[in-house]
């Protein structure tokens, strides 16, 4: 199949013009078995040759690793945060690599793979004999969010003895977490999300559209997240299978509905007439850590799990008109075996998904809570910062095309050392949505902004638009944000707050539907929206599809830097600028920009597309993981495996982005995360060999014989230096 044919096939499977799910689960493949790896490699080289004008001369263009090494970094002052980033730039993989690549003085290790037992009594993985019961005791599929938490020895000993979080242990965490989170720790807890499943890459006999009951039950248990304990006792961390903290939360684990929607009539179902308990969290993507050491994990593309939205009664359907589920059968057919996924029989079950979930990793028995005060949408990212009034702000994106950026500010005050006092802070507060304005000058990649409060009151704009209560605003958050005039963005993925400066970074991964000219509109998820570029989403590319007269939208994405007024996370106004416009700096048509770097090519900036997951190191540099670089850029494609990139945000090298890690074909990279001492880097390799996990000859991780497996990896400098050296 040619690449363009394959792209057509992929686009034919586009999910309801939704945005964040471009390919139905279980449908083919960014890579296919009929696409031998050498062909992929040749296409990648052809793409570069074409883009760089070498095709006409017949020149063979080979990108040598040495060509990407940085040689001209500006001199920096002592203390410049970029001084630690001295690693040798890693060449981008081009679809042919069998393994993850890291700089020469680094090594990586696989900590956990899909199916690995998480307790001594859990069954070993058997690809031909998978059940929900076994998967519920094993590391789940498609690892995504990765978070690291220090584990004091006392807390581990206490849990060994009692099997729970004692009051004293909780006090110890309360006092020590703010200090220990930035230090070395011989024990640590790690949470890893399991975003979604792909039956064709899990079961050798999977039939798309006709799964077996065992397969469906296995898929449900492969969702959610894992909490595991790691031991840092040598050069690389290892998994401690004996830890009492190891546990799975899955698509069937009871969750407490918390906050304003707890017990609301629209949350009440036949199985849960009180509207207080829901089974499972689904499609958990990027998330974040609270200042008191709990996990915030976000339900993103929850729509794809439900069937028969067409049959939902109108008074319930109206709450989800902006986030519709499939009208008929779902792609996964879970409804064939688990009735609650059939909305014709259980219409309100849908209202119970799409939330930020909080759970305490230090409490082996903690019941996860869906924090409904932060709204219902395709949450991605949950970055916390304390406001000047000592409230908690949580930033979160809605990852779909033309959706919004949100911020929640708690009513209650944060207690730095009294952990239990913070436990329900996220149940009450004000939810805002962002409007990005042009500022004084048009088209200068910067502007001002306003946080619009999503607060219903009699006679206000939401009331006048037909909203009847705050509960309705929280259930139909997108619809309420439409009313207030929020700015539709190019797929907000992860959000992070710099620990060094308090500035907020928003990854906008791409938007192939931002392809209109001024005045043109599209109908997206039930509402009409401008498809033309705007100040904060300025890219509408016109290259790469072989037709210079047609637009291809924002193919490579950008990263926005948002600065709160007075540098206060509680502010209701902000300024913003576009920190990076992604793409290949060697290709003029991409129109890239990288912070303050005047000559990105001369400075050795790496090509990057589709920024997704973010993390800061403890010097305040930004680390970016990508999702979907290979096929980005119209029909020709960007042609490089997903990777991890480090970029200084401050100082003389602001914007000098360089590649640190290159993944394996077909696999996006998630996490990323650092240990407290920044001497271990973690990330997840999600869906390696997507669509060809069984058929590819060299499986990943190396040594696997049945199938390539999503995995959590750790990266260390060989002599134990801080990551970046
Ligand atoms: Fe699950 Fe938007 O990435
Ligand atoms: Ca402007
Ligand atoms: Ca993501
Ligand atoms: Ca992150």
Coordinates of N, CA, C and O in Angstrom, one line a residue, residues 318-420:
X318 N -28.5 16.1 25.6 CA -28.2 17.5 25.4 C -26.9 17.9 26.2 O -26.1 18.7 25.9
X319 N -26.6 17.1 27.3 CA -25.4 17.3 28.1 C -24.2 17.0 27.4 O -23.1 17.4 27.7
X320 N -24.3 16.1 26.3 CA -23.1 15.6 25.7 C -23.1 15.9 24.2 O -22.4 15.3 23.4
X321 N -23.9 16.9 23.8 CA -24.0 17.2 22.4 C -22.7 17.7 21.8 O -22.4 17.5 20.6
X322 N -21.8 18.2 22.7 CA -20.5 18.6 22.2 C -19.4 17.5 22.4 O -18.2 17.8 22.2
X323 N -19.8 16.4 22.9 CA -18.8 15.3 23.2 C -19.5 14.0 22.9 O -19.6 13.1 23.7
X324 N -20.0 13.8 21.6 CA -20.9 12.7 21.3 C -20.1 11.4 21.3 O -19.0 11.3 20.8
X325 N -20.8 10.3 21.7 CA -20.3 9.0 21.6 C -20.8 8.4 20.2 O -21.6 9.0 19.6
X326 N -20.3 7.3 19.8 CA -20.8 6.7 18.5 C -22.3 6.5 18.6 O -22.8 6.0 19.5
X327 N -22.9 6.9 17.4 CA -24.4 6.8 17.4 C -24.9 5.4 17.5 O -26.0 5.1 18.0
X328 N -24.1 4.4 16.9 CA -24.5 3.0 16.9 C -23.5 2.2 17.6 O -23.1 2.6 18.7
X329 N -23.0 1.1 17.0 CA -22.1 0.2 17.7 C -20.8 1.0 17.9 O -20.4 1.9 17.2
X330 N -20.1 0.6 19.0 CA -18.8 1.2 19.2 C -17.7 0.4 18.4 O -18.0 -0.8 18.0
X331 N -16.6 1.0 18.2 CA -15.5 0.2 17.5 C -15.1 -1.0 18.3 O -14.7 -2.0 17.7
X332 N -15.1 -0.9 19.6 CA -14.6 -2.0 20.4 C -15.6 -3.1 20.7 O -15.2 -4.2 21.1
X333 N -16.9 -2.8 20.6 CA -18.0 -3.7 20.9 C -18.0 -4.2 22.3 O -18.4 -5.3 22.6
X334 N -17.5 -3.4 23.3 CA -17.6 -3.8 24.7 C -19.0 -4.0 25.1 O -19.4 -4.8 25.9
X335 N -19.9 -3.2 24.4 CA -21.3 -3.3 24.8 C -21.9 -4.7 24.5 O -23.0 -5.0 25.0
X336 N -21.2 -5.5 23.7 CA -21.7 -6.9 23.4 C -21.7 -7.7 24.7 O -22.5 -8.7 24.8
X337 N -20.8 -7.4 25.7 CA -20.7 -8.2 26.8 C -20.9 -7.5 28.2 O -21.1 -8.1 29.2
X338 N -20.7 -6.1 28.1 CA -20.9 -5.3 29.4 C -21.9 -4.3 29.1 O -21.7 -3.3 28.4
X339 N -23.1 -4.5 29.7 CA -24.3 -3.7 29.3 C -24.2 -2.2 29.6 O -24.7 -1.4 28.8
X340 N -23.4 -1.8 30.6 CA -23.4 -0.4 30.9 C -22.7 0.4 29.8 O -22.9 1.7 29.8
X341 N -22.0 -0.2 28.8 CA -21.5 0.6 27.7 C -22.5 0.8 26.6 O -22.1 1.4 25.6
X342 N -23.7 0.2 26.7 CA -24.7 0.4 25.8 C -25.6 1.5 26.3 O -26.4 1.4 27.2
X343 N -25.5 2.7 25.7 CA -26.2 3.9 26.1 C -27.7 3.8 25.9 O -28.5 4.6 26.5
X344 N -28.1 2.9 25.0 CA -29.6 2.8 24.8 C -30.3 2.3 26.0 O -31.4 2.6 26.3
X345 N -29.5 1.5 26.8 CA -30.1 0.9 28.0 C -29.6 1.7 29.3 O -30.3 1.7 30.3
X346 N -28.4 2.3 29.2 CA -27.8 2.9 30.4 C -27.3 4.3 30.0 O -26.1 4.6 30.0
X347 N -28.3 5.2 29.6 CA -27.8 6.5 29.0 C -27.0 7.4 29.9 O -26.2 8.1 29.5
X348 N -27.3 7.3 31.2 CA -26.5 8.2 32.1 C -25.2 7.7 32.5 O -24.4 8.4 33.1
X349 N -24.9 6.5 32.2 CA -23.5 6.0 32.5 C -22.5 6.9 31.8 O -21.4 7.1 32.3
X350 N -22.8 7.4 30.7 CA -21.9 8.3 29.9 C -21.5 9.5 30.7 O -20.4 10.0 30.6
X351 N -22.4 10.0 31.5 CA -22.2 11.2 32.3 C -21.1 11.1 33.3 O -20.7 12.0 33.9
X352 N -20.7 9.8 33.6 CA -19.9 9.5 34.7 C -18.4 9.3 34.3 O -17.6 8.9 35.1
X353 N -18.1 9.7 33.1 CA -16.7 9.7 32.6 C -16.4 11.0 32.0 O -17.2 11.8 31.5
X354 N -15.1 11.3 32.0 CA -14.6 12.6 31.4 C -14.0 13.5 32.5 O -14.1 14.7 32.4
X355 N -13.5 12.9 33.6 CA -13.1 13.7 34.7 C -11.7 13.6 35.1 O -11.0 12.7 34.6
X356 N -11.2 14.5 35.9 CA -9.9 14.4 36.6 C -10.1 13.5 37.8 O -11.0 13.7 38.6
X357 N -9.3 12.4 37.9 CA -9.4 11.5 39.0 C -8.2 11.7 39.9 O -7.0 11.8 39.5
X358 N -8.5 11.8 41.2 CA -7.4 11.9 42.2 C -7.3 10.6 43.0 O -8.3 10.0 43.5
X359 N -6.0 10.2 43.2 CA -5.8 9.0 44.1 C -4.5 9.2 44.8 O -3.6 9.8 44.3
X360 N -4.4 8.6 46.0 CA -3.2 8.7 46.9 C -2.3 7.5 46.6 O -2.7 6.4 47.0
X361 N -1.2 7.7 46.1 CA -0.3 6.5 45.8 C 0.2 5.9 47.1 O 0.6 4.7 47.1
X362 N 0.2 6.7 48.2 CA 0.8 6.2 49.5 C -0.2 5.3 50.3 O 0.2 4.8 51.3
X363 N -1.4 5.3 49.8 CA -2.5 4.6 50.5 C -2.9 3.4 49.7 O -3.6 3.6 48.7
X364 N -2.4 2.2 50.0 CA -2.7 1.0 49.2 C -4.2 0.7 49.0 O -4.6 0.0 48.1
X365 N -5.0 1.3 49.9 CA -6.5 1.1 49.9 C -7.3 2.3 49.4 O -8.5 2.3 49.5
X366 N -6.6 3.3 49.0 CA -7.3 4.6 48.6 C -8.3 4.3 47.5 O -8.0 3.6 46.5
X367 N -9.5 4.8 47.6 CA -10.5 4.7 46.6 C -10.3 6.0 45.7 O -10.4 7.1 46.1
X368 N -10.1 5.8 44.4 CA -9.9 6.9 43.5 C -11.2 7.8 43.4 O -12.3 7.2 43.5
X369 N -11.0 9.1 43.3 CA -12.1 10.0 43.3 C -12.2 10.8 42.0 O -11.2 11.3 41.5
X370 N -13.4 10.8 41.4 CA -13.6 11.6 40.2 C -14.0 13.0 40.7 O -15.1 13.2 41.3
X371 N -13.1 14.0 40.4 CA -13.3 15.4 41.0 C -14.1 16.2 40.0 O -13.6 16.8 39.1
X372 N -15.4 16.1 40.1 CA -16.3 16.7 39.1 C -16.3 18.2 39.1 O -16.7 18.8 38.1
X373 N -15.7 18.9 40.1 CA -15.7 20.4 40.1 C -14.8 20.9 39.0 O -14.9 22.1 38.6
X374 N -13.9 20.1 38.4 CA -13.0 20.5 37.4 C -13.6 20.3 36.0 O -12.9 20.4 35.0
X375 N -14.8 19.9 35.9 CA -15.5 19.8 34.6 C -15.4 18.5 33.9 O -14.6 17.6 34.3
X376 N -16.2 18.4 32.9 CA -16.2 17.1 32.1 C -15.9 17.4 30.7 O -16.6 18.1 30.0
X377 N -14.7 17.0 30.2 CA -14.3 17.1 28.8 C -13.2 16.1 28.6 O -13.0 15.2 29.5
X378 N -12.5 16.1 27.5 CA -11.4 15.2 27.2 C -10.2 15.7 27.9 O -9.3 16.3 27.3
X379 N -10.1 15.6 29.2 CA -9.1 16.1 30.0 C -7.7 15.6 29.6 O -7.5 14.3 29.5
X380 N -6.8 16.4 29.5 CA -5.4 16.0 29.3 C -4.5 17.0 30.1 O -4.5 18.2 29.8
X381 N -3.7 16.5 31.0 CA -2.8 17.3 31.8 C -3.5 17.9 33.0 O -4.7 18.2 32.9
X382 N -2.9 17.9 34.1 CA -3.4 18.5 35.4 C -2.2 19.1 36.2 O -1.7 18.4 37.0
X383 N -1.8 20.3 35.8 CA -0.6 20.9 36.4 C -1.1 21.8 37.5 O -1.9 22.7 37.3
X384 N -0.5 21.6 38.7 CA -0.9 22.4 39.9 C 0.1 23.5 40.2 O 1.3 23.3 40.0
X385 N -0.4 24.6 40.7 CA 0.5 25.6 41.3 C -0.3 26.3 42.4 O -1.5 26.5 42.3
X386 N 0.4 26.7 43.4 CA -0.3 27.4 44.5 C -0.4 28.9 44.2 O 0.6 29.5 43.7
X387 N -1.6 29.5 44.4 CA -1.8 30.9 44.1 C -1.2 31.8 45.2 O -0.9 31.4 46.3
X388 N -1.2 33.1 44.9 CA -0.7 34.1 45.9 C -1.6 34.1 47.1 O -1.2 34.4 48.2
X389 N -2.9 33.7 47.0 CA -3.8 33.6 48.1 C -3.8 32.2 48.7 O -4.8 31.9 49.5
X390 N -2.8 31.4 48.3 CA -2.7 30.1 48.9 C -3.8 29.1 48.5 O -4.1 28.2 49.3
X391 N -4.4 29.4 47.4 CA -5.3 28.4 46.8 C -4.6 27.5 45.8 O -3.4 27.8 45.5
X392 N -5.2 26.4 45.4 CA -4.6 25.5 44.4 C -5.2 25.8 43.0 O -6.4 25.7 42.8
X393 N -4.3 26.1 42.1 CA -4.7 26.2 40.7 C -4.4 24.9 39.9 O -3.3 24.3 40.2
X394 N -5.3 24.4 39.1 CA -5.0 23.2 38.3 C -5.3 23.6 36.8 O -6.4 23.9 36.5
X395 N -4.3 23.5 36.0 CA -4.4 23.7 34.6 C -4.7 22.4 33.8 O -4.0 21.4 34.1
X396 N -5.6 22.5 32.9 CA -5.9 21.2 32.1 C -6.4 21.6 30.7 O -7.0 22.6 30.5
X397 N -6.0 20.8 29.8 CA -6.4 21.0 28.4 C -7.5 20.0 28.0 O -7.7 19.0 28.7
X398 N -8.1 20.3 26.9 CA -9.2 19.4 26.3 C -8.6 19.0 25.0 O -8.7 19.8 24.0
X399 N -8.1 17.8 24.9 CA -7.4 17.4 23.6 C -8.3 16.9 22.6 O -8.6 15.8 22.5
X400 N -8.8 17.9 21.8 CA -9.5 17.6 20.5 C -9.3 18.9 19.7 O -9.0 19.9 20.2
X401 N -9.5 18.7 18.4 CA -9.4 19.9 17.6 C -10.4 21.0 17.9 O -11.5 20.7 18.1
X402 N -9.9 22.2 18.0 CA -10.7 23.4 18.3 C -11.3 23.3 19.7 O -12.5 23.7 19.9
X403 N -10.6 22.7 20.6 CA -11.1 22.7 22.0 C -10.3 23.6 22.9 O -9.4 24.3 22.4
X404 N -10.5 23.7 24.2 CA -10.1 24.8 25.0 C -9.0 24.4 26.1 O -8.8 23.2 26.4
X405 N -8.5 25.5 26.7 CA -7.6 25.3 27.8 C -8.3 25.9 29.1 O -9.0 26.9 29.0
X406 N -8.2 25.1 30.1 CA -9.0 25.4 31.4 C -8.1 25.6 32.6 O -6.9 25.1 32.6
X407 N -8.6 26.3 33.6 CA -7.9 26.4 34.9 C -9.0 26.3 36.0 O -10.0 27.0 35.9
X408 N -8.7 25.6 37.0 CA -9.5 25.5 38.2 C -8.8 26.1 39.3 O -7.6 25.9 39.5
X409 N -9.5 26.9 40.1 CA -8.9 27.5 41.4 C -9.7 27.1 42.5 O -10.9 27.4 42.6
X410 N -9.1 26.5 43.5 CA -9.9 25.9 44.7 C -10.4 27.1 45.5 O -9.8 28.2 45.6
X411 N -11.6 26.8 46.2 CA -12.1 27.7 47.2 C -11.2 27.7 48.5 O -10.9 28.7 49.1
X412 N -10.8 26.5 48.9 CA -10.1 26.3 50.1 C -8.6 26.6 50.0 O -8.1 26.6 48.9
X413 N -8.0 26.8 51.1 CA -6.5 27.1 51.1 C -5.7 25.8 51.3 O -6.1 24.8 51.9
X414 N -4.6 25.8 50.7 CA -3.6 24.7 50.7 C -2.9 24.8 52.1 O -2.4 25.8 52.5
X415 N -2.7 23.6 52.7 CA -1.9 23.5 53.9 C -0.7 22.7 53.6 O -0.7 21.6 53.2
X416 N 0.5 23.4 53.7 CA 1.7 22.8 53.3 C 2.1 21.5 54.0 O 2.6 20.6 53.4
X417 N 1.8 21.4 55.3 CA 2.3 20.2 56.0 C 1.1 19.4 56.5 O 1.4 18.3 57.0
X418 N -0.1 19.9 56.5 CA -1.2 19.1 57.0 C -1.9 18.4 55.8 O -2.8 19.0 55.1
X419 N -1.5 17.2 55.4 CA -1.9 16.6 54.2 C -3.4 16.3 54.2 O -4.0 16.5 53.1
X420 N -3.9 15.8 55.3 CA -5.3 15.4 55.3 C -6.2 16.6 55.0 O -7.3 16.5 54.5

